[in-house]
Coordinates of C-alpha atoms and ligand atoms in Angstrom, one line a residue:
M1 CA 0.0 0.0 0.0
L2 CA 1.6 3.2 -1.2
T3 CA 1.7 6.0 1.4
V4 CA 2.5 9.6 0.5
K5 CA 3.6 12.0 3.2
P6 CA 4.6 15.6 2.4
L7 CA 8.1 16.3 3.7
N8 CA 7.1 19.8 4.9
D9 CA 4.6 22.5 3.8
V10 CA 6.8 23.5 0.9
V11 CA 8.2 20.8 -1.3
G12 CA 8.8 17.1 -1.5
A13 CA 7.1 13.9 -0.4
E14 CA 8.1 10.7 1.3
I15 CA 6.8 7.6 -0.3
S16 CA 6.5 4.4 1.8
G17 CA 5.0 1.0 1.2
L18 CA 7.2 0.2 -1.8
D19 CA 10.2 -2.1 -2.2
L20 CA 12.2 -0.6 -5.0
R21 CA 14.0 -4.0 -5.6
E22 CA 10.7 -5.2 -7.0
T23 CA 9.4 -4.3 -10.4
V24 CA 6.5 -1.8 -10.1
S25 CA 3.3 -2.2 -12.1
P26 CA 2.4 0.3 -14.9
E27 CA -0.3 1.8 -12.6
V28 CA 2.2 2.3 -9.7
C29 CA 4.7 3.7 -12.2
Q30 CA 2.2 6.3 -13.4
T31 CA 1.2 7.2 -9.9
L32 CA 4.8 7.7 -8.9
N33 CA 5.4 9.9 -12.0
D34 CA 2.4 12.0 -11.2
L35 CA 3.6 12.4 -7.6
F36 CA 7.0 13.3 -8.9
A37 CA 5.7 16.1 -11.2
E38 CA 3.7 17.5 -8.3
H39 CA 6.1 17.2 -5.4
A40 CA 9.5 17.5 -7.3
V41 CA 11.5 15.7 -4.6
L42 CA 10.6 12.1 -3.7
V43 CA 12.2 10.3 -0.8
F44 CA 12.0 6.5 -0.3
R45 CA 13.6 5.3 2.9
D46 CA 15.2 1.9 3.6
Q47 CA 16.0 0.9 0.1
P48 CA 19.3 -1.1 0.2
L49 CA 19.7 -1.3 -3.5
T50 CA 22.6 -2.8 -5.6
P51 CA 23.8 -0.5 -8.4
T52 CA 21.7 -2.5 -10.9
Q53 CA 18.6 -2.2 -8.7
F54 CA 19.3 1.5 -8.2
M55 CA 19.3 2.0 -12.0
H56 CA 16.1 0.1 -12.4
A57 CA 14.4 2.1 -9.6
A58 CA 15.4 5.4 -11.2
E59 CA 14.1 4.1 -14.6
I60 CA 10.6 4.3 -13.2
F61 CA 10.9 8.0 -13.8
G62 CA 12.7 8.0 -17.2
D63 CA 15.8 7.0 -19.2
L64 CA 19.2 7.0 -17.7
M65 CA 21.8 9.3 -19.2
D66 CA 25.6 9.2 -19.4
Q67 CA 27.6 10.6 -16.5
Q68 CA 29.4 13.7 -17.7
I69 CA 32.5 13.3 -15.5
K70 CA 33.9 10.0 -16.3
K71 CA 36.4 9.8 -13.4
F72 CA 33.5 9.7 -10.9
V73 CA 31.8 6.7 -12.5
L74 CA 31.3 3.4 -10.6
P75 CA 33.6 0.8 -12.2
G76 CA 31.5 -1.5 -14.4
F77 CA 28.5 0.8 -14.3
P78 CA 29.0 3.6 -16.8
L79 CA 25.6 5.2 -16.0
V80 CA 26.2 5.3 -12.3
G81 CA 28.2 8.1 -10.8
V82 CA 29.7 7.9 -7.3
N83 CA 29.8 10.7 -4.8
S84 CA 32.6 9.7 -2.5
T85 CA 34.6 11.6 0.1
R86 CA 37.6 9.7 -1.1
D87 CA 37.5 11.5 -4.4
L88 CA 37.3 15.0 -2.9
P89 CA 40.3 17.4 -2.8
R90 CA 40.9 19.3 0.5
K91 CA 41.7 22.9 1.1
N92 CA 42.8 24.0 4.6
G93 CA 41.6 20.7 5.9
K94 CA 38.1 21.1 4.5
L95 CA 36.7 18.9 1.8
Q96 CA 36.0 20.6 -1.5
V97 CA 32.5 19.3 -2.1
R98 CA 30.9 19.4 -5.5
G99 CA 27.6 21.2 -5.7
E100 CA 28.1 23.4 -2.6
N101 CA 25.8 26.2 -3.7
Y102 CA 22.2 26.1 -5.0
H103 CA 22.1 25.0 -8.6
T104 CA 20.3 22.8 -11.2
D105 CA 22.3 20.1 -12.8
H106 CA 24.0 20.6 -16.2
S107 CA 22.1 23.7 -17.0
N108 CA 24.5 24.4 -19.8
S109 CA 23.4 21.3 -21.7
L110 CA 21.0 21.6 -24.6
R111 CA 18.9 18.9 -22.9
P112 CA 19.6 19.1 -19.2
P113 CA 18.8 16.1 -17.1
K114 CA 15.2 16.2 -16.1
A115 CA 16.0 14.4 -12.8
T116 CA 18.9 13.4 -10.6
S117 CA 18.8 10.6 -8.1
L118 CA 21.0 9.6 -5.2
L119 CA 21.2 6.5 -3.2
A120 CA 22.9 6.7 0.2
V121 CA 25.4 3.8 0.7
Q122 CA 27.4 5.2 3.6
I123 CA 26.7 8.4 5.5
P124 CA 28.8 10.3 8.1
S125 CA 27.5 10.5 11.7
Y126 CA 26.5 14.1 11.2
G127 CA 26.3 16.7 8.4
G128 CA 26.2 16.3 4.6
D129 CA 22.6 17.1 4.2
T130 CA 21.2 18.0 0.7
Q131 CA 19.0 21.1 0.5
F132 CA 16.3 21.7 -2.0
V133 CA 14.4 24.9 -2.8
D134 CA 11.2 25.1 -4.9
V135 CA 11.8 27.4 -7.8
R136 CA 8.1 27.2 -8.8
R137 CA 7.0 28.8 -5.6
A138 CA 9.8 31.3 -5.8
W139 CA 8.5 32.4 -9.3
A140 CA 4.9 32.5 -8.1
D141 CA 5.8 34.8 -5.2
L142 CA 7.6 37.4 -7.3
P143 CA 5.8 40.8 -7.6
A144 CA 3.8 41.2 -10.8
D145 CA 6.0 44.0 -12.2
L146 CA 9.2 41.9 -11.8
K147 CA 7.5 39.0 -13.4
D148 CA 6.6 41.1 -16.4
E149 CA 10.1 42.4 -16.6
I150 CA 11.8 39.0 -16.6
A151 CA 9.2 36.6 -18.0
A152 CA 10.7 36.3 -21.5
L153 CA 14.4 36.8 -20.7
R154 CA 17.1 34.3 -21.6
S155 CA 20.5 33.6 -20.1
R156 CA 23.6 32.0 -21.5
H157 CA 24.7 29.0 -19.5
V158 CA 28.4 27.9 -19.8
H159 CA 30.5 25.3 -18.1
E160 CA 31.8 27.8 -15.5
S161 CA 30.6 31.3 -15.4
S162 CA 33.1 34.1 -15.1
R163 CA 31.3 35.1 -11.9
S164 CA 30.8 31.6 -10.6
P165 CA 30.7 31.4 -6.7
R166 CA 32.3 27.9 -6.9
A167 CA 34.9 26.1 -9.0
F168 CA 33.7 23.3 -11.2
A169 CA 35.4 20.0 -11.9
K170 CA 38.0 20.5 -14.6
L171 CA 37.0 18.5 -17.7
S172 CA 39.2 17.1 -20.3
P173 CA 39.3 18.9 -23.7
E174 CA 37.3 16.0 -25.1
E175 CA 34.6 16.3 -22.4
M176 CA 34.5 20.1 -22.8
A177 CA 34.0 19.7 -26.5
L178 CA 30.8 17.8 -25.9
I179 CA 29.4 20.7 -23.8
P180 CA 27.9 23.5 -25.8
N181 CA 27.1 26.9 -24.3
V182 CA 23.4 27.4 -24.5
E183 CA 20.7 30.0 -24.1
Q184 CA 18.1 29.0 -21.5
P185 CA 14.9 30.7 -20.6
L186 CA 15.0 32.5 -17.2
V187 CA 11.5 31.2 -16.6
I188 CA 10.7 27.7 -17.8
R189 CA 7.4 25.8 -18.1
H190 CA 7.3 22.2 -16.7
P191 CA 6.6 19.8 -19.6
V192 CA 4.3 17.7 -17.5
S193 CA 2.6 20.0 -14.9
G194 CA 2.8 23.2 -17.0
V195 CA 3.8 25.1 -13.9
P196 CA 6.3 27.9 -14.5
A197 CA 9.6 28.1 -12.5
L198 CA 12.7 30.2 -12.2
Y199 CA 15.7 28.6 -13.9
L200 CA 18.8 29.8 -12.2
N201 CA 22.4 28.5 -11.8
T202 CA 24.8 31.2 -10.7
G203 CA 27.8 29.0 -11.3
R204 CA 26.9 28.7 -15.0
M205 CA 24.9 31.8 -16.0
E206 CA 27.0 34.1 -18.1
G207 CA 24.8 37.2 -18.1
I208 CA 21.4 37.8 -19.6
E209 CA 20.6 38.4 -23.2
G210 CA 20.1 42.1 -24.0
M211 CA 21.3 43.4 -20.6
E212 CA 24.5 45.1 -19.6
P213 CA 26.6 42.6 -17.5
D214 CA 26.4 44.5 -14.2
A215 CA 22.6 44.9 -14.5
A216 CA 22.3 41.3 -15.5
Y217 CA 24.3 39.9 -12.6
A218 CA 22.5 42.2 -10.2
L219 CA 19.2 40.8 -11.4
I220 CA 20.5 37.2 -11.2
D221 CA 21.7 37.9 -7.7
R222 CA 18.4 39.3 -6.7
L223 CA 16.4 36.4 -8.1
Y224 CA 18.9 33.9 -6.6
T225 CA 18.7 35.5 -3.1
H226 CA 14.9 35.4 -3.3
A227 CA 14.7 31.8 -4.6
T228 CA 17.1 30.4 -2.0
H229 CA 15.3 31.7 1.0
P230 CA 14.6 29.0 3.6
R231 CA 10.8 29.5 3.1
Y232 CA 11.2 27.5 -0.1
E233 CA 13.4 24.8 1.4
Y234 CA 13.4 21.1 2.2
R235 CA 16.6 19.9 3.8
H236 CA 17.2 16.2 3.5
R237 CA 19.1 14.5 6.3
W238 CA 20.5 11.3 4.9
A239 CA 20.3 7.8 6.2
V240 CA 21.8 4.7 4.6
G241 CA 19.4 3.3 2.1
D242 CA 17.7 6.6 1.3
F243 CA 16.7 6.8 -2.4
V244 CA 16.0 10.4 -3.3
I245 CA 15.1 11.7 -6.7
W246 CA 14.5 15.4 -7.7
D247 CA 13.2 17.3 -10.6
N248 CA 15.9 19.7 -11.9
R249 CA 13.2 21.8 -13.5
S250 CA 11.3 22.4 -10.3
V251 CA 13.9 22.6 -7.6
M252 CA 17.5 23.7 -7.1
H253 CA 19.7 21.7 -4.7
Q254 CA 22.9 22.2 -2.8
A255 CA 25.4 20.0 -1.0
N256 CA 27.0 20.7 2.4
A257 CA 30.6 20.0 3.4
D258 CA 29.9 20.3 7.1
Y259 CA 30.8 16.7 8.1
D260 CA 34.0 15.3 9.5
P261 CA 36.3 14.9 6.5
E262 CA 37.7 11.7 8.1
E263 CA 34.4 10.0 7.9
F264 CA 33.3 8.2 4.8
R265 CA 30.4 9.4 2.8
Y266 CA 29.4 7.5 -0.3
L267 CA 26.4 7.8 -2.6
Y268 CA 25.5 6.5 -6.0
R269 CA 24.1 9.0 -8.5
V270 CA 22.2 8.6 -11.7
M271 CA 20.6 11.2 -14.0
L272 CA 17.6 11.0 -16.3
K273 CA 17.5 12.3 -19.8
G274 CA 15.6 15.5 -20.3
D275 CA 14.3 17.5 -23.2
A276 CA 15.2 21.1 -24.3
L277 CA 13.7 23.5 -21.8
Q278 CA 10.6 25.4 -22.8
P279 CA 10.1 29.0 -22.0
A280 CA 7.1 29.7 -19.8
F281 CA 6.3 32.9 -21.7
E282 CA 7.0 34.1 -25.2
L283 CA 8.3 37.6 -26.0
E284 CA 5.0 39.3 -25.3
A285 CA 5.1 38.5 -21.6
Q286 CA 1.7 37.1 -20.5
R287 CA 0.9 35.5 -17.2
Ligands
FE2_301 FE1 24.1 18.9 -8.4

């Protein structure tokens, strides 16, 4: 019996009553996809999955895509990435964690992954939470005049913005060649629910089309500060066996490096193929 419990009043739901090692029926699959479009973050506890079972569970929600950074791939499983403390460089004794500011994955891809999923294999005794903010609510809460102003804007997304607040993994020339720079709408429309959402990634946004750089970055900062307010947040505290999947078009997420670097933290990661992003509004802004 499937049970759905909202994670808080903002975003996300915990699903129980399902063993993800088992194949789900087409009806349950549809139900889960409907819940995913609505809640944007789904949490399934106590799912001790093998890499193969993890892939099958994620495939309930779509098709797996290649991992962009080949050096963080699980040996023998090219579609499964690993997020391991043993792979992380240190600076002044602190781990340099990937994803340590709010972002949406691979926003500089022509077809960014629609979803990302993590499975917790080993978790430190404290810290290392993943935070999510609902960018649909953040859009909905903007004042009407600001909505009108930004509804049809577009931003160039690159591998690493000249004003990025964080450093990205260095890619090989071959990997870089596969990554185009792409214009993305500032406000996207969800392909399933039709709900508009802000589409922000300060690490990758290289200005806004038709705006002077300083004005563009000031606007990006303003929207980012608004969208990352705790009122839009669900903070996931990991336990071993947690299967979490999120919709990159409805939430941003961030990692935290606040755990003991001597402790081992290890998660599997997969991503699901997405389509080109659709603008929520055409040039004549209409809400
Ligand atoms: Fe990420």
